[in-house]
Steps between C-alpha positions, in 0.01 A plus 500: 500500500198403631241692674537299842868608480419875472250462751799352723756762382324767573379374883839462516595852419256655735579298808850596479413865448251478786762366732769780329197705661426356823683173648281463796124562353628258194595244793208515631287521173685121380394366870146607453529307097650214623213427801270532292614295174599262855135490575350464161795256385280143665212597364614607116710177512247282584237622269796503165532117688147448500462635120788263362369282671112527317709539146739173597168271575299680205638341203476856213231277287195554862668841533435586087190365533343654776648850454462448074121502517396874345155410524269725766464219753810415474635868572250514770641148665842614469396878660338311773821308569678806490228689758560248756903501450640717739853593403749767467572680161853406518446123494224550250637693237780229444226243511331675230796443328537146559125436398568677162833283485294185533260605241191647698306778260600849552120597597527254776764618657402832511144405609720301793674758608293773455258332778769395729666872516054672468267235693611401871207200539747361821565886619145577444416424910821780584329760220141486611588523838689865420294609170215361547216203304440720190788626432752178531218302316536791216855526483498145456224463221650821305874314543370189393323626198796731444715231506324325222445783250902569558594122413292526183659813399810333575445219286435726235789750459788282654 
């Protein structure tokens, strides 16, 4: 059995002993769920659209050879790529997955995704605007550089 499956199971389980519970607040506890995977339903569909897209066009040899590079610039370029990405950590996390499928280097794709979950280049405007210059231009730099020493330590114990 897999773990999804337990996962599923076990949701399962509790909503029918929350609505054993309490009909009414479980009612209105699903309504609430439901607008809101409503809401975020166009936009998750259009960026898993818009990243099958990207891996349809990209044959695997560009995508192995741009994320295969273990080289410093090359984990910079790809960090940079991923600073400027702006997407959620449930459509990246199967990318990842993808990207290792089509043979990008493990210290890549962490460098990738560590930058696109720690350095917000396009959400950068929002940030200084609450936090302030110095501290959304540090929490950027530490990310990025982060982000880096976490792909190479990747690359060496996976």
């Amino acid at each position: 059995m897999s773990f999804t499956t337990v996962l599923f199971i076990v949701t399962f389980l509790l909503l029918a002993l929350s609505w054993s519970r309490d009909k009414q607040k479980t009612k209105k506890a699903l309504k609430i769920a439901w607008k809101s995977f409503s809401n975020l339903l166009p936009t998750m569909l259009g960026i898993v659209g818009m990243m099958g897209l990207v891996l349809a066009v990209l044959p695997p040899e560009v995508i192995k050879t741009i994320f295969s590079d273990r080289s410093i610039p090359g984990l910079i370029l790809v960090s940079l790529v991923g600073s400027i990405t702006l997407m959620p950590a449930f459509v990246a996390f199967p990318l990842a997955g993808s990207l290792l499928k089509a043979g990008a280097s493990v210290t890549a794709v962490a460098c990738f995704i560590t930058t696109l979950m720690m350095v917000g280049i396009i959400t950068a405007p929002a940030e200084i605007k609450y936090f302030g210059k110095p501290f959304t231009l540090s929490r950027n730099v530490l990310g990025f550089g982060f982000a880096l020493v976490i792909g190479l330590l990747m690359g060496v114990l996976v």
